[in-house]
Short mmCIF file of C-alpha atoms and ligand atoms in Angstrom, two decimals:
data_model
loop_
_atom_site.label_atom_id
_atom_site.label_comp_id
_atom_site.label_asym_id
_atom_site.label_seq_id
_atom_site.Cartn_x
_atom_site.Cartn_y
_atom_site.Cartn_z
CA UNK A 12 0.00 0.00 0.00
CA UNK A 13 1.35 3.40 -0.63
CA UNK A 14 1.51 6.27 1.97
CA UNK A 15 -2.33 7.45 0.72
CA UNK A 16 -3.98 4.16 0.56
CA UNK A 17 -2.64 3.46 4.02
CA UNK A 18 -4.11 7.24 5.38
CA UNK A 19 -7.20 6.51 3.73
CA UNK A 20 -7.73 3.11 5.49
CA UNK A 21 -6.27 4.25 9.03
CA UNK A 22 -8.83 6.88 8.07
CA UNK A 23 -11.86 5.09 7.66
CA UNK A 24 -10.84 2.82 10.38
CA UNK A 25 -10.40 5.37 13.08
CA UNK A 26 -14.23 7.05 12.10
CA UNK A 27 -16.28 3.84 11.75
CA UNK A 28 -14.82 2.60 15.35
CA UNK A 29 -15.33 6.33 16.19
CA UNK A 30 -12.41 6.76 17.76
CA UNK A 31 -12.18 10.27 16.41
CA UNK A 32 -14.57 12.67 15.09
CA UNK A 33 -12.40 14.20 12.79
CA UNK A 34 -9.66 13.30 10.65
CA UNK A 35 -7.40 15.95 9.33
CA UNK A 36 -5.02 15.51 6.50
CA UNK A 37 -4.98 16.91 2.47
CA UNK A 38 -7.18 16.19 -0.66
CA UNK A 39 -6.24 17.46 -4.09
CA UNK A 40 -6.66 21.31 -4.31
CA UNK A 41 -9.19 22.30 -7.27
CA UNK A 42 -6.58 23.13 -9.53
CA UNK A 43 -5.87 19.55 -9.75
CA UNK A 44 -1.88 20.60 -8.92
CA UNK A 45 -1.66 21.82 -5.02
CA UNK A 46 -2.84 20.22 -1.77
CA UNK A 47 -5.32 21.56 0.61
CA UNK A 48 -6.78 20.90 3.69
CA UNK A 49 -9.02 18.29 4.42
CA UNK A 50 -11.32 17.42 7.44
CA UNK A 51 -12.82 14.38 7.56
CA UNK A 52 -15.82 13.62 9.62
CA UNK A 53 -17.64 10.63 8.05
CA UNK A 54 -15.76 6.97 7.36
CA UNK A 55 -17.39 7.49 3.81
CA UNK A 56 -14.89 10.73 2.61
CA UNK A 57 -12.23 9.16 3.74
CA UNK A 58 -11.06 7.73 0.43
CA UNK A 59 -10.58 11.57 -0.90
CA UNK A 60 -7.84 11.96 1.05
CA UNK A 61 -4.25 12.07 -0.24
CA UNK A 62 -0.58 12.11 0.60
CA UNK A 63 2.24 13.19 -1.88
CA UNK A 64 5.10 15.26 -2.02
CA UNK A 65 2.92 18.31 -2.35
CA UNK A 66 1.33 17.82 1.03
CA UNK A 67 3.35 21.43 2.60
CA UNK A 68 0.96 22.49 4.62
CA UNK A 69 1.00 22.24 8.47
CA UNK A 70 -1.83 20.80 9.66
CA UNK A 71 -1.32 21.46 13.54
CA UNK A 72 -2.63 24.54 13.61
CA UNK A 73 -5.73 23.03 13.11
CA UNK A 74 -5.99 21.29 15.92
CA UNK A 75 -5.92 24.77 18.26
CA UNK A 76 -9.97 24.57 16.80
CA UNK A 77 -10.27 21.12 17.62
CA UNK A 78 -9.26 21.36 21.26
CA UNK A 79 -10.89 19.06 23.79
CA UNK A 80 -12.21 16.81 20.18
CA UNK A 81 -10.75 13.42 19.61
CA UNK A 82 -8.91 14.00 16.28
CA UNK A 83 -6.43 12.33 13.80
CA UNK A 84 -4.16 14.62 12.13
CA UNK A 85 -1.61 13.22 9.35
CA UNK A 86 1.63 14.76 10.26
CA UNK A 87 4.95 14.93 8.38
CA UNK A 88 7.76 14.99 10.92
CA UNK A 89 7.91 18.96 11.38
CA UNK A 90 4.13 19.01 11.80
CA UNK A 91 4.50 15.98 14.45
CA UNK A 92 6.86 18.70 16.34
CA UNK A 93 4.09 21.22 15.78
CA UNK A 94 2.19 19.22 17.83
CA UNK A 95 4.59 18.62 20.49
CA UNK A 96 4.88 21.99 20.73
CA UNK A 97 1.24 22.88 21.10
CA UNK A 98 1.17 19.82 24.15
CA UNK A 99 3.88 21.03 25.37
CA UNK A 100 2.56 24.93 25.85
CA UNK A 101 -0.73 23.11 26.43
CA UNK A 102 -2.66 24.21 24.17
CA UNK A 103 -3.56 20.34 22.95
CA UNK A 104 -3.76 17.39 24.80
CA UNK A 105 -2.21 14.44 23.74
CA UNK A 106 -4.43 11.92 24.40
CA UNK A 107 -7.33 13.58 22.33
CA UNK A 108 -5.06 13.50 19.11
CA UNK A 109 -4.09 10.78 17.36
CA UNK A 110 -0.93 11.28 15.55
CA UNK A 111 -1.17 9.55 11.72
CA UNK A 112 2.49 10.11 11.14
CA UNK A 113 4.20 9.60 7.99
CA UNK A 114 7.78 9.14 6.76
CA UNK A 115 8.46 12.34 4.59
CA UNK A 116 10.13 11.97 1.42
CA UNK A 117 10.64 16.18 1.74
CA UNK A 118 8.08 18.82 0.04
CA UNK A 119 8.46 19.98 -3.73
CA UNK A 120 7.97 23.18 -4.89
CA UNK A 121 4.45 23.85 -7.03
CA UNK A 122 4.34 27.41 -9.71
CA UNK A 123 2.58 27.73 -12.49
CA UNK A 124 -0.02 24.88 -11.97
CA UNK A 125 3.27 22.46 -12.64
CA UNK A 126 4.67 19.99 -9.92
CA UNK A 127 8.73 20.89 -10.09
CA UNK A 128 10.98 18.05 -8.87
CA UNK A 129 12.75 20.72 -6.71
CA UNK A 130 12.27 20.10 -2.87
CA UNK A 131 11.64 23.00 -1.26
CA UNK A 132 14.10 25.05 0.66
CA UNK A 133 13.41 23.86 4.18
CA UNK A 134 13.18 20.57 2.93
CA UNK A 135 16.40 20.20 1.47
CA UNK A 136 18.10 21.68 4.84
CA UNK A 137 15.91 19.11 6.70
CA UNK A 138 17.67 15.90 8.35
CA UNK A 139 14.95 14.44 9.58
CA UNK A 140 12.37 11.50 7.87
CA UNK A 141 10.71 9.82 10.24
CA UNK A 142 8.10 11.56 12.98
CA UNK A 143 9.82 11.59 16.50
CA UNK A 144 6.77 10.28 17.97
CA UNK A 145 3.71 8.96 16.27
CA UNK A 146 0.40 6.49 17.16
CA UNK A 147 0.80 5.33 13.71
CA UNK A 148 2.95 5.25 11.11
CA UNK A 149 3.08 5.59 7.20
CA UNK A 150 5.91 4.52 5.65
CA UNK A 151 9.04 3.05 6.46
CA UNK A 152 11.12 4.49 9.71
CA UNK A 153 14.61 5.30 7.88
CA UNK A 154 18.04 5.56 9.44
CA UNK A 155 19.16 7.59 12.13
CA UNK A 156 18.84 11.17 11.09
CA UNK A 157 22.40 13.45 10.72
CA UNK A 158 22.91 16.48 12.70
CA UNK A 159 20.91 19.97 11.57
CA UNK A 160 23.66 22.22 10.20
CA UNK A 161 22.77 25.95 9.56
CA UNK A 162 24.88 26.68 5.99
CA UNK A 163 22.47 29.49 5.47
CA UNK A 164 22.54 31.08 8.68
CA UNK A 165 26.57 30.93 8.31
CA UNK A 166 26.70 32.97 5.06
CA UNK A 167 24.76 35.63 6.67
CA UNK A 168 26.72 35.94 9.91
CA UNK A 169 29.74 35.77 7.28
CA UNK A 170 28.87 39.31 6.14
CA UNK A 171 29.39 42.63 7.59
CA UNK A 172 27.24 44.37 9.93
CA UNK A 173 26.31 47.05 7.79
CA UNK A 174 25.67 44.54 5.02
CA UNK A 175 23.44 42.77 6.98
CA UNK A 176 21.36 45.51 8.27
CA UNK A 177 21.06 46.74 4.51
CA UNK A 178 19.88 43.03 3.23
CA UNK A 179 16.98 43.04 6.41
CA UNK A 180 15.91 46.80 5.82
CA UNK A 181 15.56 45.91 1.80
CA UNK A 182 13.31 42.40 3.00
CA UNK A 183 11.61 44.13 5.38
CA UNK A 184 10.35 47.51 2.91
CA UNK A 185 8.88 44.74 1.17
CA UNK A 186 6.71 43.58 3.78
CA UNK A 187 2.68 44.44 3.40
CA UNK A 188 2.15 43.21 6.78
CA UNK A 189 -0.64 40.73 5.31
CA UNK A 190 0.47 38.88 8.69
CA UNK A 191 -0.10 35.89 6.24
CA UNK A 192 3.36 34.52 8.27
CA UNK A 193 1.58 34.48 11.64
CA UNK A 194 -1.48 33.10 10.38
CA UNK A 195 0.50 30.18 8.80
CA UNK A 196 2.63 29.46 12.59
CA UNK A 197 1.30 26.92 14.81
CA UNK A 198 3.34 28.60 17.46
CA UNK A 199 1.54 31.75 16.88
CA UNK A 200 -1.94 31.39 18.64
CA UNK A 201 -2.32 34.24 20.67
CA UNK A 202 -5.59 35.76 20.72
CA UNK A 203 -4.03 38.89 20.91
CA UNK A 204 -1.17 39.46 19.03
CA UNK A 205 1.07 42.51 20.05
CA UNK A 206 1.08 44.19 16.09
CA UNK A 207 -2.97 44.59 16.77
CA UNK A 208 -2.76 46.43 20.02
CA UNK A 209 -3.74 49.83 20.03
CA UNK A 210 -2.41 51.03 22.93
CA UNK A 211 0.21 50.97 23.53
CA UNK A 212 0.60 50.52 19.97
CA UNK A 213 3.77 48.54 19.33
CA UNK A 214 3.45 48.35 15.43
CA UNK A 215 1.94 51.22 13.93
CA UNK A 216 -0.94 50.51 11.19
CA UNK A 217 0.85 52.68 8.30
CA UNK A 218 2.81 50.46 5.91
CA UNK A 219 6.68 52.12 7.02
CA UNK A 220 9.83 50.24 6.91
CA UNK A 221 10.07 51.03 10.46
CA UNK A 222 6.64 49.26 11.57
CA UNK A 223 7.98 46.39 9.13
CA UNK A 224 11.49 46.19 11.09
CA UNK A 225 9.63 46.11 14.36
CA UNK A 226 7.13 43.68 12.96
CA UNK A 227 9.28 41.09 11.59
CA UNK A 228 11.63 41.46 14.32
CA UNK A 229 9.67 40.59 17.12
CA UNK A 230 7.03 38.01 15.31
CA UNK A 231 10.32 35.98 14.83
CA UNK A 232 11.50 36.82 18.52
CA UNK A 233 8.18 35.09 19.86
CA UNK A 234 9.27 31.88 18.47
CA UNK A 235 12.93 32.07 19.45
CA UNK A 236 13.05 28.17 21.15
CA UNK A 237 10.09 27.62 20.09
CA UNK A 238 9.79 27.52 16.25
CA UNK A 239 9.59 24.26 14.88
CA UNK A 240 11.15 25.10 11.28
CA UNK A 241 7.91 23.90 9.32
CA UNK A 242 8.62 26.82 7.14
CA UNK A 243 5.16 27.76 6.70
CA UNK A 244 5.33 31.50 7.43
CA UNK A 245 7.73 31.58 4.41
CA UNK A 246 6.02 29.23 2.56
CA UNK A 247 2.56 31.56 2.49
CA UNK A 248 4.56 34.64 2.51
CA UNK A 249 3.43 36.83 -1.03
CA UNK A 250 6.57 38.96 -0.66
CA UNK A 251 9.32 36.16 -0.64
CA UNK A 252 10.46 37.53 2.33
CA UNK A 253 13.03 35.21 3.93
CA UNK A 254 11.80 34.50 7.06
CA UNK A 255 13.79 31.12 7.40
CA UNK A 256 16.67 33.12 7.89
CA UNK A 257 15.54 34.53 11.43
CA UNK A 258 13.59 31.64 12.48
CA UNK A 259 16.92 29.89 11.74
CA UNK A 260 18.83 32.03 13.53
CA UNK A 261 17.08 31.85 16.44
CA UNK A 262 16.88 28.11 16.29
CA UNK A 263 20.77 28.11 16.03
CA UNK A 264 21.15 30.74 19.02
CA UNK A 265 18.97 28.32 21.75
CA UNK A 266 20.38 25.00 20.22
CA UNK A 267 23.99 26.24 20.73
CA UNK A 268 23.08 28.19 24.39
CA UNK A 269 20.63 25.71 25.72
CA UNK A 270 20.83 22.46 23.26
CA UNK A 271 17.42 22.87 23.06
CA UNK A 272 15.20 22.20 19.65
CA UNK A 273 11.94 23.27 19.86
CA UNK A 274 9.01 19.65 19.76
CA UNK A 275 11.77 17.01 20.00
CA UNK A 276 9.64 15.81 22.75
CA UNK A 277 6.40 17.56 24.73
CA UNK A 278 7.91 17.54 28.25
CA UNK A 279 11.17 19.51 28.25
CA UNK A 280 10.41 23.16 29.06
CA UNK A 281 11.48 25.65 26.61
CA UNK A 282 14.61 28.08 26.81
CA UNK A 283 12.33 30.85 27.75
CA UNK A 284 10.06 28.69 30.47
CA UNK A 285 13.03 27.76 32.44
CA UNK A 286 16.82 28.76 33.39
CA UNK A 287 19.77 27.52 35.41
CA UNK A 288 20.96 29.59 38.34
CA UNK A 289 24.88 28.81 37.57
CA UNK A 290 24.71 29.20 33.58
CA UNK A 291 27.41 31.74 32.18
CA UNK A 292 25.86 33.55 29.81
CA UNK A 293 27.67 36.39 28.72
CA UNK A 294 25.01 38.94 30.01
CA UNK A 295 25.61 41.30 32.79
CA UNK A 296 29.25 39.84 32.85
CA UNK B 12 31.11 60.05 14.16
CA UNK B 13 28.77 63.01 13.05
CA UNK B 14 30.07 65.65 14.96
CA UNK B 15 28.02 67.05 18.26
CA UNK B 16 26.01 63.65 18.11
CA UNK B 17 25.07 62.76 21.63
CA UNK B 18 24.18 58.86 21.67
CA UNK B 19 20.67 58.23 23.31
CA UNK B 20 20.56 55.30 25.69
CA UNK B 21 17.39 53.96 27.40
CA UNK B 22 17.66 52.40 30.76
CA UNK B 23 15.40 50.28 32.35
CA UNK B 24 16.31 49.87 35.26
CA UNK B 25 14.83 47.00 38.30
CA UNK B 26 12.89 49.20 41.14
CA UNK B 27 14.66 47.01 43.69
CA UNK B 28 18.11 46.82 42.83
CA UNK B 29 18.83 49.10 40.19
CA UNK B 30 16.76 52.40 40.39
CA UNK B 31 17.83 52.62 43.86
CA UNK B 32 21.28 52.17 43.19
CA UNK B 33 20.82 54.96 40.11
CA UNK B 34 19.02 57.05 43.60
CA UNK B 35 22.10 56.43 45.03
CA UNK B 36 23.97 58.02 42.78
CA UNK B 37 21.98 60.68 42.99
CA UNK B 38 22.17 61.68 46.56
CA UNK B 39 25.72 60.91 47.15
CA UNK B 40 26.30 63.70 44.04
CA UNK B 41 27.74 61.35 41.63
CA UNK B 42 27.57 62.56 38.28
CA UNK B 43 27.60 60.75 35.29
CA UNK B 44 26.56 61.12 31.40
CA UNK B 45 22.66 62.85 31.13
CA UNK B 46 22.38 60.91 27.86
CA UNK B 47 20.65 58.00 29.65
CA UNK B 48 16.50 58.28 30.03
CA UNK B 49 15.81 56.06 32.65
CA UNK B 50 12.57 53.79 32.81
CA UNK B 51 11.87 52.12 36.34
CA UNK B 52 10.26 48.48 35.82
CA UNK B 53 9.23 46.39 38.65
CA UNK B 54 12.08 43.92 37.83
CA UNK B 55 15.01 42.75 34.97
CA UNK B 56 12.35 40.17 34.53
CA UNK B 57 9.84 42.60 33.18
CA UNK B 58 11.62 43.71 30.29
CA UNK B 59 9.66 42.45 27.36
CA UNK B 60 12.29 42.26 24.46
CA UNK B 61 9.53 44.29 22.71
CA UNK B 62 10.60 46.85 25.01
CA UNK B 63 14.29 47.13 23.70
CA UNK B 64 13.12 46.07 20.03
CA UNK B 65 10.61 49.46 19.95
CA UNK B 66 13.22 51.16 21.69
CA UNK B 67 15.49 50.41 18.63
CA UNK B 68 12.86 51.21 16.32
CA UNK B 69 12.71 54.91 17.86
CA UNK B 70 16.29 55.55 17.32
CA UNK B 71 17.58 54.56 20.49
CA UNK B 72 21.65 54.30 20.25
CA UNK B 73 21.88 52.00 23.26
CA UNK B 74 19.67 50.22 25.72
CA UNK B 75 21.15 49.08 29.02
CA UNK B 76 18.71 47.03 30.93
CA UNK B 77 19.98 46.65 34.54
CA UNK B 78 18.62 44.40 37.41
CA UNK B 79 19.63 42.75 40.86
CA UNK B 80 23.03 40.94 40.77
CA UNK B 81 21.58 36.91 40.15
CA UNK B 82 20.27 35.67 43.29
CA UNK B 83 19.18 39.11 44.45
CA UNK B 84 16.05 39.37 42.53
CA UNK B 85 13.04 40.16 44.50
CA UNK B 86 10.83 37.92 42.90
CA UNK B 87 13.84 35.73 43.22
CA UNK B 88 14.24 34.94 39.33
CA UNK B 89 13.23 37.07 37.45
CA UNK B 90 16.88 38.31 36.28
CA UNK B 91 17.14 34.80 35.41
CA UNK B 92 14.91 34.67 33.34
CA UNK B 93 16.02 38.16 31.56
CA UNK B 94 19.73 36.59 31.49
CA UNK B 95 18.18 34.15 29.04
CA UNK B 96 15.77 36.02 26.79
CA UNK B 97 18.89 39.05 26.80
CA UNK B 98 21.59 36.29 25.67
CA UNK B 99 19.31 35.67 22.62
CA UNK B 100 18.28 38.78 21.63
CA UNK B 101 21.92 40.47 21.59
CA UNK B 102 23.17 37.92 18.64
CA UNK B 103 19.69 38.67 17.15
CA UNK B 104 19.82 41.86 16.81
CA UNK B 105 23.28 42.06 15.70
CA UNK B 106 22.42 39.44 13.23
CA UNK B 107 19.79 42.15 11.56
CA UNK B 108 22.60 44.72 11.90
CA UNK B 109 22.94 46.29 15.40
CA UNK B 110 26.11 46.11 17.21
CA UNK B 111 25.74 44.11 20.24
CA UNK B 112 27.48 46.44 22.16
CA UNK B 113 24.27 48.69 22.09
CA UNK B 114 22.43 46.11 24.15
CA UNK B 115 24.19 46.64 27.62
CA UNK B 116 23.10 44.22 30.64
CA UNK B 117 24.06 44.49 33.84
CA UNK B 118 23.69 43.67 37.62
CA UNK B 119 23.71 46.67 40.03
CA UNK B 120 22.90 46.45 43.07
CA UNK B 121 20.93 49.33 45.52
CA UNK B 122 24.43 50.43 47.34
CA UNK B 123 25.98 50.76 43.90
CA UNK B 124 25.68 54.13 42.94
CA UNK B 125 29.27 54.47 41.95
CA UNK B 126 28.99 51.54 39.61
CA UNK B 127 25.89 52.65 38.44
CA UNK B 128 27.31 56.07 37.17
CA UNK B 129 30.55 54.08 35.91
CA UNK B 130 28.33 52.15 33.92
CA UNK B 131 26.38 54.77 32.56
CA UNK B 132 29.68 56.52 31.53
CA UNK B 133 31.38 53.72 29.73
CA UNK B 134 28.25 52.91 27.90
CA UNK B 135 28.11 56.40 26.78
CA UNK B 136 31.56 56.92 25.65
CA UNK B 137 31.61 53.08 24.41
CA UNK B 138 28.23 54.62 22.10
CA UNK B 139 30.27 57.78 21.14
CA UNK B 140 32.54 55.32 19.00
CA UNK B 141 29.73 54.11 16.86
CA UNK B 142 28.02 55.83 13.95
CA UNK B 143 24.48 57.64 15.16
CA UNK B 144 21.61 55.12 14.31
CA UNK B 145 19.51 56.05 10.76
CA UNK B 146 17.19 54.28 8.54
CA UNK B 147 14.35 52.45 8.55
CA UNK B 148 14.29 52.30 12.31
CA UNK B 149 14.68 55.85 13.25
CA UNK B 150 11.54 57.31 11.68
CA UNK B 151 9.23 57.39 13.78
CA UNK B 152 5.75 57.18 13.89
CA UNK B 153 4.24 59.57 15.77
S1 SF4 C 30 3.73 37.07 5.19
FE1 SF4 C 30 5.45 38.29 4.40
S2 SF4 C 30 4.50 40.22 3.69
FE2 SF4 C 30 2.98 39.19 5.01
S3 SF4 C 30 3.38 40.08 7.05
FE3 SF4 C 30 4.61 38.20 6.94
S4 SF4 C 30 6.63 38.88 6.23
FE4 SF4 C 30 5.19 40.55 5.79
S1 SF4 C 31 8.02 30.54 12.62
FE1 SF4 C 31 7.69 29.65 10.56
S2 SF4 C 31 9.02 27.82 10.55
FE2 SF4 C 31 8.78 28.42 12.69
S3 SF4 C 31 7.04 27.24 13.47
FE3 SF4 C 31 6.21 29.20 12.74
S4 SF4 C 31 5.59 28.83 10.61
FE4 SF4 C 31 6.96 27.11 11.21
S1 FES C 32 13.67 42.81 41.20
FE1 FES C 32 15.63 43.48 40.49
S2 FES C 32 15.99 42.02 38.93
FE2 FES C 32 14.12 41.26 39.72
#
């Protein structure tokens, strides 16, 4: 069985013993090229789901409207940290999802109604195959994964400082602040985000390179230790914006501080939730 | 340098610890540089990066966030917690092209008045040595 014929009958399976009201995973898109969404509520619509290397999305998001629900989500192995995350910061509960994990053969881009055979950017940096936890799994569970390296992040620290502040204040003037990046995030939830208060108001409502800088700067600040590198806020963003390149950062700065990665597992607190009285961290030295 | 530029540091500085050791200062006569603004905040801990990132965004040269030396807190960790959040944001922010030496941490305690005003000084002078901040960040909406 290949990776959708085994969703669709783990699917079907899981509604007709109703062990979950809702399934969520991808069908085709309607222009017959891109994957969308999916939520499957009867045993009988199961068999329009799919899985295939254009299956980018993140589903965990999802299940922050699900919460309390019994529900199977198909996860690739970022999502599946999504979803640690989310237990972790206890948002979801673990034992009312049920994690449909699948071995990820890495995302390809889509443009101009045309599959590519190019994996996408975050895929290509991505080390990792098989879901670090799962109820059940699609696919096979490959060899032990190599260590993340950050070749990107490198070649910007490489530059000068006035080169890099340049290259961000070009990115960010491009910004429309369609907060399309935030909407994307499973790690970005809040109810109230800081770039809609009004007062004080952090992030004025004018469309300035300056409300940009602040913008960007702080939306990836909020998931230093905490982003899960699903790449979806650069994957929805209209302005190519590279928003890897901070989320990276970030992920490089706690990994090498704290050797923490963000939904490895659901238990271990976060950089930010926790500290060590005797660390030396080169602040207030 | 542009000439006559005075850099433009804000402090926050712990009510516990800090504030009263910038007090202090104060009433022993200590000078040092006026080019600080001081903000009092109920602890280190308190100090929402936003804080220094909109601080940035004004045209702040420096920010020097001060709090109780670790283990002095008075919500006992709240500098702790700063320590963290402070040791990411500094490589951050140089990463998108401000120096790290224009975030300034540091532990002062109530009886330090003399440290407080050294600290003050040799953030100011250490400010003088960089170019005044411009661009994007320094226009500010009103
Ligand atoms: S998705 Fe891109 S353009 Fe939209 S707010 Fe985010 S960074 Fe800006
Ligand atoms: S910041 Fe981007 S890469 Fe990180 S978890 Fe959010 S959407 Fe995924
Ligand atoms: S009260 Fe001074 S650092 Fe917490």
């Amino acid at each position: 069985m290949n990776a959708t014929e085994q969703i669709v009958a783990k699917a079907r399976e899981l509604l007709e013993s109703g062990t979950v009201e809702c399934v969520i995973g991808y069908e085709r898109a309607t222009d017959g090229v891109n994957a969308r969404p999916l939520f499957v509520y009867q045993a009988e619509e199961a068999g329009k789901l799919i899985f295939d290397q254009t299956c980018a999305h993140n589903l965990a998001k999802y299940l922050l409207n699900r919460k309390g629900k019994a529900t199977a989500i198909v996860a690739k192995p970022c999502d599946v940290r999504a979803v640690n995350l989310l237990i972790n910061e206890h948002q979801v509960e673990r034992d009312k999802v049920l994690i449909i994990g699948v071995v990820c053969p890495g995302m390809v881009e889509t443009k101009w109604g045309r599959v590519s055979e190019k994996l996408r950017q975050a895929c290509e940096l991505c080390r990792e195959h098989t879901p670090v936890v799962y109820d059940f799994l699609v696919g096979e569970p490959g060899d032990e994964e190599a260590a993340v390296e950050y070749p990107d992040v490198a070649r910007m620290e490489a530059l000068s400082i006035e080169e890099r502040r340049a290259f961000w204040e070009e990115q960010f003037s491009r910004c429309i602040r369609c907060y399309a990046c935030r909407q994307a995030c499973p790690g970005c939830y809040c109810s109230e985000c800081f770039a809609e208060r009004l007062d004080p108001l952090w992030v004025g409502i004018r469309i300035a390179p300056s409300e940009s800088w602040i913008w960007n700067t702080m939306r990836a600040f909020h998931l230093a230790g905490r982003c899960i590198g699903c790449n979806q806020c650069e994957r929805v963003c209209p302005m190519n914006i590279p928003l890897s390149l901070l989320n990276r950062k970030l992920e490089k700065e706690t990994l090498e501080l704290f050797g923490y990665r963000a939904g490895v597992d659901a238990e271990t607190p976060a950089p930010f939730a926790t500290f060590r009285k005797d660390e030396k961290l080169e602040v207030g030295e | 340098m542009a000439v006559g530029h005075e850099p433009r540091i804000v402090g926050f500085l712990c009510n516990w610890c800090s504030y009263a050791g910038a007090d202090v200062a104060g009433t022993s006569r200590i000078t040092y540089p006026p080019n600080i603004r001081i903000i009092r905040v109920p602890c280190s801990g308190r100090v929402d990066p936003l804080l220094i990132v909109k601080s940035f965004q004004m045209g702040a040269d420096g920010v020097l966030v001060a709090g109780c030396h670790p283990g002095d807190c008075h919500y006992s960790e709240g500098n702790y917690h700063a320590r963290r959040r402070l040791a990411v944001l500094r490589p951050f922010l140089e990463y998108l092209g401000i120096e790290r030496e224009r975030l300034r941490v540091e532990w002062v305690s109530a009886s330090e008045g003399r440290r407080f005003s050294q600290v003050v000084s040799s953030f100011t002078e250490q400010l003088r040595k960089l170019e005044p901040r411009k661009g994007a960040e320094v226009e500010v909406s009103s």
